[in-house]
Structures are given as structure tokens and as C-alpha cells.
CSV table of C-alpha atoms in Angstrom, one decimal:
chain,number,residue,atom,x,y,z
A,709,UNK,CA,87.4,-66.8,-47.1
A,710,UNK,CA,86.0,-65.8,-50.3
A,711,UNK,CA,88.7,-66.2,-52.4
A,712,UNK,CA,88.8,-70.0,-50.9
A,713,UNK,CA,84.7,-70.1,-52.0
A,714,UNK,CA,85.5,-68.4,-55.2
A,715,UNK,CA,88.4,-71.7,-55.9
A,716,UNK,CA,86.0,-74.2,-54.8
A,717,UNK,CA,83.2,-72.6,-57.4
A,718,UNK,CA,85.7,-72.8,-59.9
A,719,UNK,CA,87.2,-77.0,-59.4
A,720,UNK,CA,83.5,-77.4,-59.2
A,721,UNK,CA,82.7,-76.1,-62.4
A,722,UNK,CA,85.7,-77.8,-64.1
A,723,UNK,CA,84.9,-81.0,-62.9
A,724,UNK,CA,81.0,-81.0,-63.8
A,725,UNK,CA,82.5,-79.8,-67.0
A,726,UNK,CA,84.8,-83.1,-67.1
A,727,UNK,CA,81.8,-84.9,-66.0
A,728,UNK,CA,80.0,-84.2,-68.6
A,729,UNK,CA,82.5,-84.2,-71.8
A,730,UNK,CA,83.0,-87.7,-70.3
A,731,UNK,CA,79.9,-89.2,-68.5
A,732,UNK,CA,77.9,-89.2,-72.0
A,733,UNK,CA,79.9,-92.5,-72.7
A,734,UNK,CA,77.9,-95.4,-71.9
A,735,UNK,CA,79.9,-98.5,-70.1
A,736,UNK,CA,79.8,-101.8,-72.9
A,737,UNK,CA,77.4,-104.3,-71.6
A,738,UNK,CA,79.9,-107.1,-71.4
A,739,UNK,CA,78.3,-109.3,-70.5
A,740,UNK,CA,75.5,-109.1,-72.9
A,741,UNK,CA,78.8,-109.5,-75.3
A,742,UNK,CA,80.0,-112.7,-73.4
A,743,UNK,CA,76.5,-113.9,-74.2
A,744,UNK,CA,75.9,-113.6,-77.7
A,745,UNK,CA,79.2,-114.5,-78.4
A,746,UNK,CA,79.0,-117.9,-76.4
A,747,UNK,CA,75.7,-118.4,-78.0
A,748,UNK,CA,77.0,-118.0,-81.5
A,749,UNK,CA,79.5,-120.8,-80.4
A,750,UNK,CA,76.8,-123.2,-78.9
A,751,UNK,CA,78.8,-123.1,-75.8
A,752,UNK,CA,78.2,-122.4,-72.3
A,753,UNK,CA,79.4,-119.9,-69.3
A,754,UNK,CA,81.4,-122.8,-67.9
A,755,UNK,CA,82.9,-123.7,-70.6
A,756,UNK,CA,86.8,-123.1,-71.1
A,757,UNK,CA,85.6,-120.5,-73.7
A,758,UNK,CA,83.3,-118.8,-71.2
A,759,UNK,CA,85.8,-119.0,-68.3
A,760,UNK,CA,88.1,-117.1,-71.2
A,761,UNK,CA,85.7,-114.8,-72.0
A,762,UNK,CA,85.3,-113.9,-68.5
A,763,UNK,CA,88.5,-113.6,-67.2
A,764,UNK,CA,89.2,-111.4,-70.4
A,765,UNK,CA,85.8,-109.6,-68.9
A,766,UNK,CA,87.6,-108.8,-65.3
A,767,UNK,CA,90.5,-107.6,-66.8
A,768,UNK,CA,89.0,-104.6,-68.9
A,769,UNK,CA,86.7,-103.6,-65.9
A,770,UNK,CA,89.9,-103.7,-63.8
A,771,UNK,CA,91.9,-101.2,-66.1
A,772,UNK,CA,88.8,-98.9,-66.4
């Protein structure tokens, strides 16, 4: 039984570890992104170029 706590103490450690070497990396606002970028192009969200941008948008949260 203690061995089996002693095993869970340890994967607990190693993953807070993982946690944090990779939790400090903040998610991209993409949308803020999908924003600027349509503003710079005086265009709209439903615009073919905002329905691109968003579709390109779902796909990158999708792989993450």
C-alpha cells in the first residue's frame, strides 16, 4: 500500500512538473488576430476573408 502511495506521489510530482515547464505558455488570442487583421483589410467577419480566417482559426484550436 505504500509503495502504491509512494508511485502516485511520484506521477504527481512529474506531471505538476510537466504542468508547469508547459502551462507558462499563454494560448494566442486568435481572435484578437482575426480582428486586427480584418480591420487592416477594411473587411468584415462575414466576409469570404473572415469566413477564411475563421475556418483557418478552428483548425489550429482543433490540432492543439
Amino acid at each position: 500500500m505504500q509503495s502504491q502511495v509512494k508511485s502516485l506521489e511520484r506521477e504527481s510530482q512529474q506531471l505538476r512538473q510537466r504542468l508547469q515547464t508547459t502551462g507558462n505558455f499563454a494560448q494566442p488570442d486568435y481572435e484578437a488576430a482575426r480582428d486586427r487583421t480584418l480591420n487592416k483589410l477594411k473587411v468584415g467577419k462575414q466576409s469570404t476573408a473572415g469566413k477564411a480566417i475563421d475556418a483557418f482559426i478552428k483548425e489550429l484550436k482543433h490540432g492543439l
